[in-house]
Each structure stands twice: as structure tokens, then as C-alpha cells.
Short mmCIF file of C-alpha atoms in Angstrom, two decimals:
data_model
loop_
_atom_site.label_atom_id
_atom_site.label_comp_id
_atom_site.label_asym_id
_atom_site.label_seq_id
_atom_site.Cartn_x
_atom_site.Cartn_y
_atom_site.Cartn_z
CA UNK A 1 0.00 0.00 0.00
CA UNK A 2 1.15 3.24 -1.08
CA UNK A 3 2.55 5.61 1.67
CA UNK A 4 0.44 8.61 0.69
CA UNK A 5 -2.51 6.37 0.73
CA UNK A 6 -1.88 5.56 4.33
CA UNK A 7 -1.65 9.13 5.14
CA UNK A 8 -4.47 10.43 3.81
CA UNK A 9 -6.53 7.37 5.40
CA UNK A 10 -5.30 8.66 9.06
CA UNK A 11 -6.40 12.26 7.69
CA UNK A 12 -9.39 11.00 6.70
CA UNK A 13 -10.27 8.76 10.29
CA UNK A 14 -9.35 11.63 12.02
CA UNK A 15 -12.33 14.01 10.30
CA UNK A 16 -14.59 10.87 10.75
CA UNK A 17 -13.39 10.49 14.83
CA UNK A 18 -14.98 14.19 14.89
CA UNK A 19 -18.11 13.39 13.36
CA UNK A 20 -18.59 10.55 15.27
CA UNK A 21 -17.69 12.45 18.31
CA UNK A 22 -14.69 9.49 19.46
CA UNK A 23 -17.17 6.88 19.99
CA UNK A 24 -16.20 3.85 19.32
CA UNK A 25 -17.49 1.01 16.75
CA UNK A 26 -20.38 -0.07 18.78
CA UNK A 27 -21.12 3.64 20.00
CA UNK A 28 -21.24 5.09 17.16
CA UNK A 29 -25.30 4.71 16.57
CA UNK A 30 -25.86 7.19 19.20
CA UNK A 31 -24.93 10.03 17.13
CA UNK A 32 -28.13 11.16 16.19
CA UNK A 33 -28.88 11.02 12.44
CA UNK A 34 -25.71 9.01 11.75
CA UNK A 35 -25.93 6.55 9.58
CA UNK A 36 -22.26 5.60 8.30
CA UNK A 37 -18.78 6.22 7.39
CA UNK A 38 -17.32 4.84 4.45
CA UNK A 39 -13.49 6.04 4.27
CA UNK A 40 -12.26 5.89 0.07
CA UNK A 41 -8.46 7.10 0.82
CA UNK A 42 -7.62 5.82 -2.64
CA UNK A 43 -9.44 9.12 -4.02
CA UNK A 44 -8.66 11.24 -0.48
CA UNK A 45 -12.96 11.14 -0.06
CA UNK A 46 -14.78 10.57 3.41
CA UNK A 47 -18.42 9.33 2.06
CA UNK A 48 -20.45 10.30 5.10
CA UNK A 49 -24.49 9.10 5.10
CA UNK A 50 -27.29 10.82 7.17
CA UNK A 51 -30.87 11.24 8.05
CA UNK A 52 -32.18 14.40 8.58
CA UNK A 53 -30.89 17.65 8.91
CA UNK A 54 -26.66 17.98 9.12
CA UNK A 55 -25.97 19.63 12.48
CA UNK A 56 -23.72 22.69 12.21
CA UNK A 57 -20.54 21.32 13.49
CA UNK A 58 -20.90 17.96 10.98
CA UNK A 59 -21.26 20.99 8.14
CA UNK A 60 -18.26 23.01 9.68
CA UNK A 61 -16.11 19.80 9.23
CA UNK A 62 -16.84 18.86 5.94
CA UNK A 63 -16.35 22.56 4.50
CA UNK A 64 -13.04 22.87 6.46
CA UNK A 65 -11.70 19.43 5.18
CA UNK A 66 -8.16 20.21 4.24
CA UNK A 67 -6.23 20.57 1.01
CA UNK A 68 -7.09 16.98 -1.41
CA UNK A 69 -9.62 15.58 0.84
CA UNK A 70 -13.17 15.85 0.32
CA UNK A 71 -16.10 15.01 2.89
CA UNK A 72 -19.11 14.27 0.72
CA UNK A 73 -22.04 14.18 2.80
CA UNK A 74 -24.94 11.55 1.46
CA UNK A 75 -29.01 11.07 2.65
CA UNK A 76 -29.64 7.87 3.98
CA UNK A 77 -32.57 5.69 4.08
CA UNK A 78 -31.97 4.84 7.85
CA UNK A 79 -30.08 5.92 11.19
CA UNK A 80 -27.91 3.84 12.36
CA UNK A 81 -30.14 4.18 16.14
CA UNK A 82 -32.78 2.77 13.70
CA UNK A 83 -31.07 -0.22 12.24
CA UNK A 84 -29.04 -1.27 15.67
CA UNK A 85 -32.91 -1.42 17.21
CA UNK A 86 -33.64 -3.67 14.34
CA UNK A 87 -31.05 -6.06 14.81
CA UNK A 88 -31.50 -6.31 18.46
CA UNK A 89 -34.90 -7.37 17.67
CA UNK A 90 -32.89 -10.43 15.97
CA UNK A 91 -30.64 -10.71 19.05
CA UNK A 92 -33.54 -10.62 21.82
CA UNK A 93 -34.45 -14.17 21.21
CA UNK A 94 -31.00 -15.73 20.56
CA UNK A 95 -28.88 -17.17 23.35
CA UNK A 96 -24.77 -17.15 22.89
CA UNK A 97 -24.67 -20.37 21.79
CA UNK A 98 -26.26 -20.42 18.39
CA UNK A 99 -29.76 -20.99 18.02
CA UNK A 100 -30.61 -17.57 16.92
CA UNK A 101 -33.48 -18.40 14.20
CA UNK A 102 -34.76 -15.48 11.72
CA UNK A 103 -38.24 -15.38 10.72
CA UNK A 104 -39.32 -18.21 8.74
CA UNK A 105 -37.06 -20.13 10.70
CA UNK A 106 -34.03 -19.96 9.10
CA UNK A 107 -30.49 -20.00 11.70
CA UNK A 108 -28.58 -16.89 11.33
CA UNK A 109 -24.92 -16.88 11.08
CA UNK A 110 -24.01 -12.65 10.44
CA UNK A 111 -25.64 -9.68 11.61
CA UNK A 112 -24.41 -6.42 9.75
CA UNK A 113 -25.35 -2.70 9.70
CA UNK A 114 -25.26 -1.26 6.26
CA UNK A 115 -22.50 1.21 6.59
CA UNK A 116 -24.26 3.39 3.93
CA UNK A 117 -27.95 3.39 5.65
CA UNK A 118 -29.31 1.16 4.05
CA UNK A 119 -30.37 -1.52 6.40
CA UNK A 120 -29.44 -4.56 7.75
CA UNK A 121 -27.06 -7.08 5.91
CA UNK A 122 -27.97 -11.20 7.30
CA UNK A 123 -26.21 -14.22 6.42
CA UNK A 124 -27.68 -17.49 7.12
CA UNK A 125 -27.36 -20.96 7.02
CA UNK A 126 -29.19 -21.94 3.75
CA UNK A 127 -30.54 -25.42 2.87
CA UNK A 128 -28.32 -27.94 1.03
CA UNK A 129 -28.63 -29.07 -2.22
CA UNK A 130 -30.36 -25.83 -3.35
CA UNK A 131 -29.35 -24.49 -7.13
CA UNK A 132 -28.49 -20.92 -7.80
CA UNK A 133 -31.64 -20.19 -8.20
CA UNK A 134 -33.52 -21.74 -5.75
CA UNK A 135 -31.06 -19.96 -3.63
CA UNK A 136 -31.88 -16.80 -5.15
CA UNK A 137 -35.28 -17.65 -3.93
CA UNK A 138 -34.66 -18.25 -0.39
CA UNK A 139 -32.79 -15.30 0.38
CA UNK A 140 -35.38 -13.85 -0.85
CA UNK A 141 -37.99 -15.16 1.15
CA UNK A 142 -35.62 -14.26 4.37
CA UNK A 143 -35.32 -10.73 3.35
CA UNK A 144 -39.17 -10.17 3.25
CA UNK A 145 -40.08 -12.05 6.49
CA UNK A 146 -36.89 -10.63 8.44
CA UNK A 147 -38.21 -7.13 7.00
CA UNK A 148 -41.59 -7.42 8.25
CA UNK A 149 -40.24 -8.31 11.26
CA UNK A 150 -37.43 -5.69 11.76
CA UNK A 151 -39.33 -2.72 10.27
CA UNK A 152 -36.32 -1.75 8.20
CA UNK A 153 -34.43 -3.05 4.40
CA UNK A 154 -32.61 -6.32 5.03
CA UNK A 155 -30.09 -7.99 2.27
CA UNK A 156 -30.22 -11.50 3.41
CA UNK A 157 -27.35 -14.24 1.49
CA UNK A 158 -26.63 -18.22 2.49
CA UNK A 159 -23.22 -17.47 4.43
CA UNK A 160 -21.60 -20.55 6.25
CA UNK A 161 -20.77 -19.73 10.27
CA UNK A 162 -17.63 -17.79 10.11
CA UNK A 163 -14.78 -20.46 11.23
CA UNK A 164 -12.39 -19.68 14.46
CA UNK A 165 -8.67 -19.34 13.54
CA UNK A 166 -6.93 -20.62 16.29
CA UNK A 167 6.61 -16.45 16.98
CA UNK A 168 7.68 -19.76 19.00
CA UNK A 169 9.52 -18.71 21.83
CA UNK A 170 8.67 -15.47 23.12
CA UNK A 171 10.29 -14.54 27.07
CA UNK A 172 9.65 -11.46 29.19
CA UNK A 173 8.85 -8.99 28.47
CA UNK A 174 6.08 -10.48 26.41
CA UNK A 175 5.21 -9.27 23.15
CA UNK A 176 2.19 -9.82 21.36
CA UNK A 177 1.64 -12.18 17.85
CA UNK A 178 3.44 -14.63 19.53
CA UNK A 179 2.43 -18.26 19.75
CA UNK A 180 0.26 -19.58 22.52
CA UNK A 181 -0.06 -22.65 24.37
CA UNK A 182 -3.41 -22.51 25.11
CA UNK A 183 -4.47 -24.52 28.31
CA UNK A 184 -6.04 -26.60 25.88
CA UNK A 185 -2.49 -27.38 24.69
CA UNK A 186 -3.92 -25.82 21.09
CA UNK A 187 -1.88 -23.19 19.06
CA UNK A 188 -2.89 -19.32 19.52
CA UNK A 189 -1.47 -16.39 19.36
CA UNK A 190 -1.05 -13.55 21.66
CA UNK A 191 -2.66 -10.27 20.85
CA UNK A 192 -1.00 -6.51 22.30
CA UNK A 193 0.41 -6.28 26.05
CA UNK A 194 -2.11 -4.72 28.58
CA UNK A 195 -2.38 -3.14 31.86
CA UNK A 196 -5.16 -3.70 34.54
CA UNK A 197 -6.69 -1.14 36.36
CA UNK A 198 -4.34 -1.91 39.19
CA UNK A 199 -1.56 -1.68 37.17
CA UNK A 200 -0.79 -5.56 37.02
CA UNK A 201 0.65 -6.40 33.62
CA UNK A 202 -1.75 -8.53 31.07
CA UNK A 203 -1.96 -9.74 27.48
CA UNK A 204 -5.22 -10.06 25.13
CA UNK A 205 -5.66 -13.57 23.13
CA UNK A 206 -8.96 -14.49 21.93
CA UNK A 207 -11.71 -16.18 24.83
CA UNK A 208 -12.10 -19.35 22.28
CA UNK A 209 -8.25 -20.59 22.87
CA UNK A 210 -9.08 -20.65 26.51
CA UNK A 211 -11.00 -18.88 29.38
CA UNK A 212 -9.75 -20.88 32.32
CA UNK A 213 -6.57 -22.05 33.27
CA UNK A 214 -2.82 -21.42 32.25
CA UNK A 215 -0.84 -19.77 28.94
CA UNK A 216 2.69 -21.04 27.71
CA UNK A 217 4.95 -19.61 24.93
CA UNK A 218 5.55 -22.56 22.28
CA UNK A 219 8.36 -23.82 24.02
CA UNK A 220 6.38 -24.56 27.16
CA UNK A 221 7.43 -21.59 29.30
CA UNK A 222 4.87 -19.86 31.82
CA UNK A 223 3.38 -16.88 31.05
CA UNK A 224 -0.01 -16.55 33.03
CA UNK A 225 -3.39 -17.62 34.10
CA UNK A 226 -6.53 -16.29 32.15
CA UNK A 227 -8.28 -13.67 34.23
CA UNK A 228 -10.83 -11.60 32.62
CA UNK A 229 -12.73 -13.12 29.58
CA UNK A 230 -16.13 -12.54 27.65
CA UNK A 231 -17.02 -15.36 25.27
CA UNK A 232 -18.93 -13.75 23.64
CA UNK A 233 -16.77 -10.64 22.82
CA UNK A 234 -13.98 -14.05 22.16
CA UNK A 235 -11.76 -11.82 24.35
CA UNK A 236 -9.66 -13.32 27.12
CA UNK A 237 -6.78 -11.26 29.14
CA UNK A 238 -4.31 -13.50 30.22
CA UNK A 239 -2.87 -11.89 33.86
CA UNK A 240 0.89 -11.77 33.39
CA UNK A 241 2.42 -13.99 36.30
CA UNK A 242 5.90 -14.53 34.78
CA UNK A 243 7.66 -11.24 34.08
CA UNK A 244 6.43 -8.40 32.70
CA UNK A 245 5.04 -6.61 28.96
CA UNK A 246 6.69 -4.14 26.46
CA UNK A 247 4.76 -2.12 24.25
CA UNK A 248 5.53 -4.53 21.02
CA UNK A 249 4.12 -7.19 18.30
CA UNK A 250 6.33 -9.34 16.12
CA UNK A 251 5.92 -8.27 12.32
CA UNK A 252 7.05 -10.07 9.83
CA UNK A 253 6.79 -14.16 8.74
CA UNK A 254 5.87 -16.82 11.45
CA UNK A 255 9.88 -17.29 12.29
CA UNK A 256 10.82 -13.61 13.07
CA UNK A 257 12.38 -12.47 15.59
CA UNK A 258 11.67 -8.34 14.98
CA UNK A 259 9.12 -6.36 16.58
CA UNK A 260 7.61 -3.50 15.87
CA UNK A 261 6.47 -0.49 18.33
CA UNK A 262 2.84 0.36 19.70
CA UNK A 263 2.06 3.79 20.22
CA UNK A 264 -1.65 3.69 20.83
CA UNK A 265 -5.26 2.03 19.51
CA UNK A 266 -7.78 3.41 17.72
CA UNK A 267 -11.37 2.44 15.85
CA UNK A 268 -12.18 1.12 12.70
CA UNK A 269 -13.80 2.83 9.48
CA UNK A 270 -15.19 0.77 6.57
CA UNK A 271 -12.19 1.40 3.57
CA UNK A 272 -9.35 1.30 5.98
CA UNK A 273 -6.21 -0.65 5.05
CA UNK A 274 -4.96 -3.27 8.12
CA UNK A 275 -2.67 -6.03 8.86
CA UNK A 276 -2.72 -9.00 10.69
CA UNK A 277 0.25 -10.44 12.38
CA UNK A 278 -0.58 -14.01 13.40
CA UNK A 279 2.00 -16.44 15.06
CA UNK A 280 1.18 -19.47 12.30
CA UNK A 281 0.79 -17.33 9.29
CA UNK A 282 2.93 -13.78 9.92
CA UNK A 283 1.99 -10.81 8.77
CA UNK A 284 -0.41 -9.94 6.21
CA UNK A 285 -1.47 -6.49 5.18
CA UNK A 286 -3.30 -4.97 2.45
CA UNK A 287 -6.66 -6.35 4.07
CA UNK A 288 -9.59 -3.68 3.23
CA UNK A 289 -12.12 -3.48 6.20
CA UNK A 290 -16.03 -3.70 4.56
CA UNK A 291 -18.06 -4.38 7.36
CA UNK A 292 -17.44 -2.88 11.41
CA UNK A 293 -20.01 -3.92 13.22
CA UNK A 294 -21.28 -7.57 12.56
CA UNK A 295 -22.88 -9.74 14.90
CA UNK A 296 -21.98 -13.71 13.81
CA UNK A 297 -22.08 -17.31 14.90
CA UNK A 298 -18.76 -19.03 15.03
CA UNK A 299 -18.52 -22.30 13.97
CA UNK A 300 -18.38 -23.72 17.44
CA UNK A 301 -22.58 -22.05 17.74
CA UNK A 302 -21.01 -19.30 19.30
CA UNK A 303 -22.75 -15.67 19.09
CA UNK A 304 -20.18 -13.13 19.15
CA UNK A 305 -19.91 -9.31 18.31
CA UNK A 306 -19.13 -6.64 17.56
CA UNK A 307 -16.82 -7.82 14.73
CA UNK A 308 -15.03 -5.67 12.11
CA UNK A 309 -14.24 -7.71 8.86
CA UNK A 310 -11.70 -6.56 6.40
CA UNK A 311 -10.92 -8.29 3.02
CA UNK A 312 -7.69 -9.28 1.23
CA UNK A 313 -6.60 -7.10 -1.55
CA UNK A 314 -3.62 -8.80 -2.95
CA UNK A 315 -5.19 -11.94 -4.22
CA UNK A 316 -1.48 -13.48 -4.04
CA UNK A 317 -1.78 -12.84 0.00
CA UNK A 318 -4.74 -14.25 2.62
CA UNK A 319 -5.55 -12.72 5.46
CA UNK A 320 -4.76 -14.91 8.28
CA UNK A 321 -4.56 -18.67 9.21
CA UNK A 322 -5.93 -20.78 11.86
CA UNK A 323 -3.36 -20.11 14.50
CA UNK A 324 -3.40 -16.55 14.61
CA UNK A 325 -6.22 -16.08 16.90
CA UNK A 326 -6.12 -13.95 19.36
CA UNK A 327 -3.04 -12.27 17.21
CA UNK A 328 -2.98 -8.06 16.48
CA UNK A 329 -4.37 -6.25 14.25
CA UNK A 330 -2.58 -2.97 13.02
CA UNK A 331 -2.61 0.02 10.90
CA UNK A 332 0.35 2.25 9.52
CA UNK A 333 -0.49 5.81 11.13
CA UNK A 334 1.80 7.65 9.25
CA UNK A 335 1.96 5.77 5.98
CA UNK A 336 5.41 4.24 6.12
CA UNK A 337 4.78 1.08 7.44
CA UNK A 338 7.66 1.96 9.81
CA UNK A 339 8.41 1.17 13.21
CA UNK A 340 5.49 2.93 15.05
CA UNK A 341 2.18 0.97 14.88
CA UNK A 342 -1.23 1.80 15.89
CA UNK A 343 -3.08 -1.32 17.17
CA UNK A 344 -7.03 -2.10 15.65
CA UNK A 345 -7.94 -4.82 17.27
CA UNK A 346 -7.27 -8.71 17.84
CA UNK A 347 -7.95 -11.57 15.21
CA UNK A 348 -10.88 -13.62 15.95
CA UNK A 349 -12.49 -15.08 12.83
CA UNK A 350 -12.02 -16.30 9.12
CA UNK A 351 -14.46 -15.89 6.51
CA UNK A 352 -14.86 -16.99 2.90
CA UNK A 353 -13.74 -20.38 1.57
CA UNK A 354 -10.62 -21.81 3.04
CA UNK A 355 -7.51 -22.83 1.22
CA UNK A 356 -4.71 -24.43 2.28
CA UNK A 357 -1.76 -21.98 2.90
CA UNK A 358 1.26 -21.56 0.69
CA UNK A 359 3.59 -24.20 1.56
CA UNK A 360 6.57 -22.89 3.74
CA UNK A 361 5.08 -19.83 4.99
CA UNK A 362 3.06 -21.04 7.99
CA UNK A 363 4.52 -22.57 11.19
CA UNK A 364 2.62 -25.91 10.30
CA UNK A 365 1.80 -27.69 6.83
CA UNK A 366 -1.60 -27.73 5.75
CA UNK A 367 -2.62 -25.28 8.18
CA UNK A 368 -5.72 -23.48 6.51
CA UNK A 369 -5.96 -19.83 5.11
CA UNK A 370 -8.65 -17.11 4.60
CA UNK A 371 -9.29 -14.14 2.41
CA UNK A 372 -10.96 -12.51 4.93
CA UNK A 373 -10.45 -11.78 8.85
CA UNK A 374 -12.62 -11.12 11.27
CA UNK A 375 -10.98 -9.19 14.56
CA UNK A 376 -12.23 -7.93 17.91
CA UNK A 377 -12.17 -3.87 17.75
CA UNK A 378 -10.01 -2.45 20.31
CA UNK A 379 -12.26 0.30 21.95
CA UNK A 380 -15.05 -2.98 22.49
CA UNK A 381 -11.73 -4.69 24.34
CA UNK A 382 -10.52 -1.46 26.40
CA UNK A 383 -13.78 -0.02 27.21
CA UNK A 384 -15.28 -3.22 28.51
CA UNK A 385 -12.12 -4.46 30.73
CA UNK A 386 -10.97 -1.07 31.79
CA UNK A 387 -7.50 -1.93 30.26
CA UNK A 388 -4.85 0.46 29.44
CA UNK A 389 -2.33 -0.79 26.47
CA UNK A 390 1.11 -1.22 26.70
CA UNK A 391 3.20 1.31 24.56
CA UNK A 392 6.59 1.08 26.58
#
């Protein structure tokens, strides 16, 4: 990704952090009349979508954008207050472990906002042996009843549940996108160093490789018991017992031994660039994020959200691997793809059909890749632990 692409992307967030008043992902509905932020740093344009009338200060921002970047201002069919009540609707009546039916009957596996205003986007679990047109049919059908139900537009497409993706010897102070042994003695990877609210020293993974009992690095050294942990957020912080953290994430293939520097976290806009930096796979940027807010079933019946999904772009590249779970998720503030690092969030999910990885360049053969990942948003993580990350 081109550096001045990169910089006018952080130019770009920032306008959109004002609009949306710093809330978070998940926040961001209660902006009144917001609808969706759609960031196109390729062209240097912020696509902003409303209902109603544009306060003042929304106005002020998009006049003042600076030099090269425009902030284009669109009507939208719905709020996003409007479309969060509709999918809660869906969620009222699903438990966290999967049976979350749509009207007609029909499982749901994805729960999306429209980031344009347009409504709500639902996968689900179609019937088998259907042809392309009798598919056509059916998601049909679960548009209309989910509709009627909902009150508001729904896209509905046959989407599979999105499939959990699960450097070797790591020592104190711990990094993140290192590999876990998971107290399940299954491979993970670690995520960005933390602190408690006491000050205690912790590291995010993801809550599906392991919510109770004890972390190792690959070669079977100690790092800490899980402490805090929300399944259905797949976040666990593992409470640092051995040593301490440093503000740092291995970057590069699955067998490096470089790091690069954290200097902070911040949220997620639909058309920014990330990478992922997994422990079985390495790092993988040029992923697009599409979708920041979905609601999905993993594939263990699992409900988990919010989730921000962001898409390969280099079709000779994947996203992730099974193995990087838990693993950062990054962005280049400044362009360069230098040193300093801002962190986005923790790898959770794959989606779209897996392949098997490119011989050589994961930590295991036959380990399976994705084109896209699904990652926990950092505000979610910090807001709902009271954590404070690492940067030194």
C-alpha cells in the first residue's frame, strides 16, 4: 500500500473520529442522524451518510476538510439508532450459543449494519442441495419475512458460520503475535500487552483458545493464568504472572524475531487498510475493512460481536490462518509502514472459503488460510475491561 494512501486514510479517520464524536465502533449509533462512514483514501474522499438535517458542526467539518480531501455528505434511508434497534430485535431471542433463528425459521450466522444506511445485511445458514436459483429464492424469502419483522431493508445471502482461527519462543517482556499454548495445549497467538486497572501487567488472546486455566509460549514456558474473559466478545486477558510486557508485536513471517512499536489504539472505518500479524501465518497487510459492526455465529454455535471484517486485496496474499487467533491487528499511522504501529484490534475469525496456505510460509503444513479476517475492535476490548495498552 502506497505511503500517501496511508496518510491520507489517518487524515481521513481523524475528520470521521470528529463526526462521530470518538465513539467507538459499537457507539457510534448514538450520534443522532448518523448513519455511516465509508473512508475511500484511494481518491482522499470521506463518504459520510445521514438522516435528517446535518448539524452545524458535521457541516463546519466537511467545509473545512483540508487541502485533497473531500467530505461528501450523502441522505440515507436509515439511522444507524434505527437499524441497531432492528437487529436487536434479531438478538432478543438468541442465546450465545447459536440458536438464533430469523423469521421463517431460518439459523442466522451474520448480523451487519449497512454502513451506507441502508439496512441490515444477514447471512444465514441456507438449505443444502439448493441451485443458484432456488437460492436466489430463499434469500429472498428471508429478506421479506426478516423485514416485516425488523421494520427496516434487510439484504439476506446463504453465508456458512464464520470459522475460528486458532513467533515460537517469546520470554519477558512479552510481546504480542506470539504463539500460545493454550491450556487446551492448542496453538494461539497472543494479541497486544495490557495493563489492569491496578496496574498488574496482562496480554489479550482471543476467549475461544481458553478462558480458564494457564498460557505457555511454544516452548512450554509460563506466562499466566486467564483472568478476565467474555465469550462472547472471544476476548480473554491472560494476567501476566511470569515477568512483565513491552509495548511490542512481532511483524514479519511466522519465524521472526523483529518487533515492531505500539504507540496507541484506535477504531475502525469501513475502507481502511490493516494487517494481521498471526503467530502461524505472519503478517499480512493490504486487508480492506467492509463491514465494522457484525454480529456472527462461530462455527463452534457461538454468538459473538461486535466484529469488524476486512478483506484481502492482494489476491497473491490471505488474510490470516488458523493459528493466529487472538493475534494483532494494526494500521500504519503515518503511511510508512515503519516502526510505530497503531493497534485495531485482535484476530478472531475467518471468513470466505478456506484454502490451504502456501507451503513454507506457515509454522505448520496444511494449516488453513482465509481471504478474509474477522478481529475484535479495540475500543469494544478497552472499554469493557478497563484496560490500558502497553506502549513502553
Amino acid at each position: 500500500m502506497a505511503k500517501e494512501v496511508l496518510v491520507r486514510q489517518h487524515q481521513l479517520d481523524a475528520i470521521a473520529d470528529e463526526i462521530t464524536q470518538n465513539r467507538p465502533e459499537h457507539e457510534r449509533f448514538r450520534v443522532p442522524g448518523y448513519a455511516g462512514i465509508v473512508v475511500d483514501a484511494d481518491n482522499g474522499r470521506l463518504n459520510v451518510y445521514w438522516k435528517g438535517p446535518l448539524p452545524e458542526r458535521v457541516h463546519n467539518l466537511a467545509a473545512q476538510a483540508p487541502h485533497g480531501l473531500k467530505v461528501d455528505v450523502r441522505p440515507a434511508r436509515y439511522s444507524a439508532a434505527e437499524v441497531k434497534t432492528a437487529q436487536r430485535k434479531l438478538l432478543t431471542n438468541s442465546s450465545r450459543r447459536g440458536d438464533g433463528l430469523l423469521p421463517g425459521g431460518r439459523p442466522w450466522t451474520s448480523l451487519a449494519t449497512s454502513p451506507t444506511g441502508d439496512g441490515l445485511i444477514i447471512g444465514y445458514e441456507p438449505e443444502k442441495g439448493l441451485s443458484r436459483a432456488q437460492q436466489d429464492g430463499e434469500s429472498s424469502e428471508v429478506a421479506a419475512a426478516t423485514q416485516k419483522a425488523t421494520g427496516v431493508a434487510v439484504t439476506a445471502m446463504p453465508k456458512r458460520r464464520s470459522q475460528i482461527s486458532a513467533r515460537q519462543d517469546d520470554y519477558s517482556p512479552w510481546w504480542g503475535g506470539a504463539g500460545l499454548r493454550t491450556p487446551a495445549n492448542s496453538f494461539c497467538s497472543s494479541g497486544f500487552s495490557v495493563y489492569f486497572p491496578s496496574g498488574a501487567p496482562g496480554m489479550l488472546t482471543a476467549a475461544h483458545c481458553g478462558m480458564d486455566g494457564q498460557f505457555f509460549d511454544r516452548q512450554g514456558e509460563l506466562i499466566g493464568e486467564a483472568i478476565l474473559k467474555r465469550r462472547d466478545l472471544d476476548v480473554t486477558v491472560i494476567g501476566v504472572e511470569n515477568g512483565a510486557v513491552g509495548g511490542y508485536y512481532y511483524d514479519g513471517p511466522w519465524s521472526t524475531d523483529i518487533g515492531k512499536h505500539v504507540i496507541g489504539w484506535n477504531t475502525n472505518y469501513v475502507g481502511d487498510y490493516v494487517c494481521t500479524s498471526g503467530a502461524m501465518s505472519g503478517v499480512h497487510c493490504n486487508n480492506k475493512v467492509n463491514s465494522i459492526e457484525d454480529d456472527i455465529v462461530q462455527d463452534d454455535g457461538t454468538h459473538v460481536g461486535p466484529v469488524v471484517f476486512a478483506q484481502r486485496t492482494d489476491l497473491q496474499d490471505v488474510s490470516h490462518s488458523k493459528g493466529d487467533s487472538g493475534g494483532p491487528v494494526v494500521t500504519s499511522p503515518d503511511g510508512t509502514y515503519g516502526f510505530d504501529m497503531e493497534a485495531r484490534g485482535i484476530i478472531s475469525v475467518g471468513r470466505g472459503e478456506p484454502t490451504v496456505c502456501i507451503p513454507g510460509e506457515t509454522q505448520r503444513p496444511d494449516v488453513m488460510c482465509f481471504s478474509t479476517v474477522g478481529y475484535i475492535p479495540m475500543g469494544t476490548i478497552m472499554n469493557t475491561f478497563g484496560l490500558t495498552l502497553a506502549t513502553d
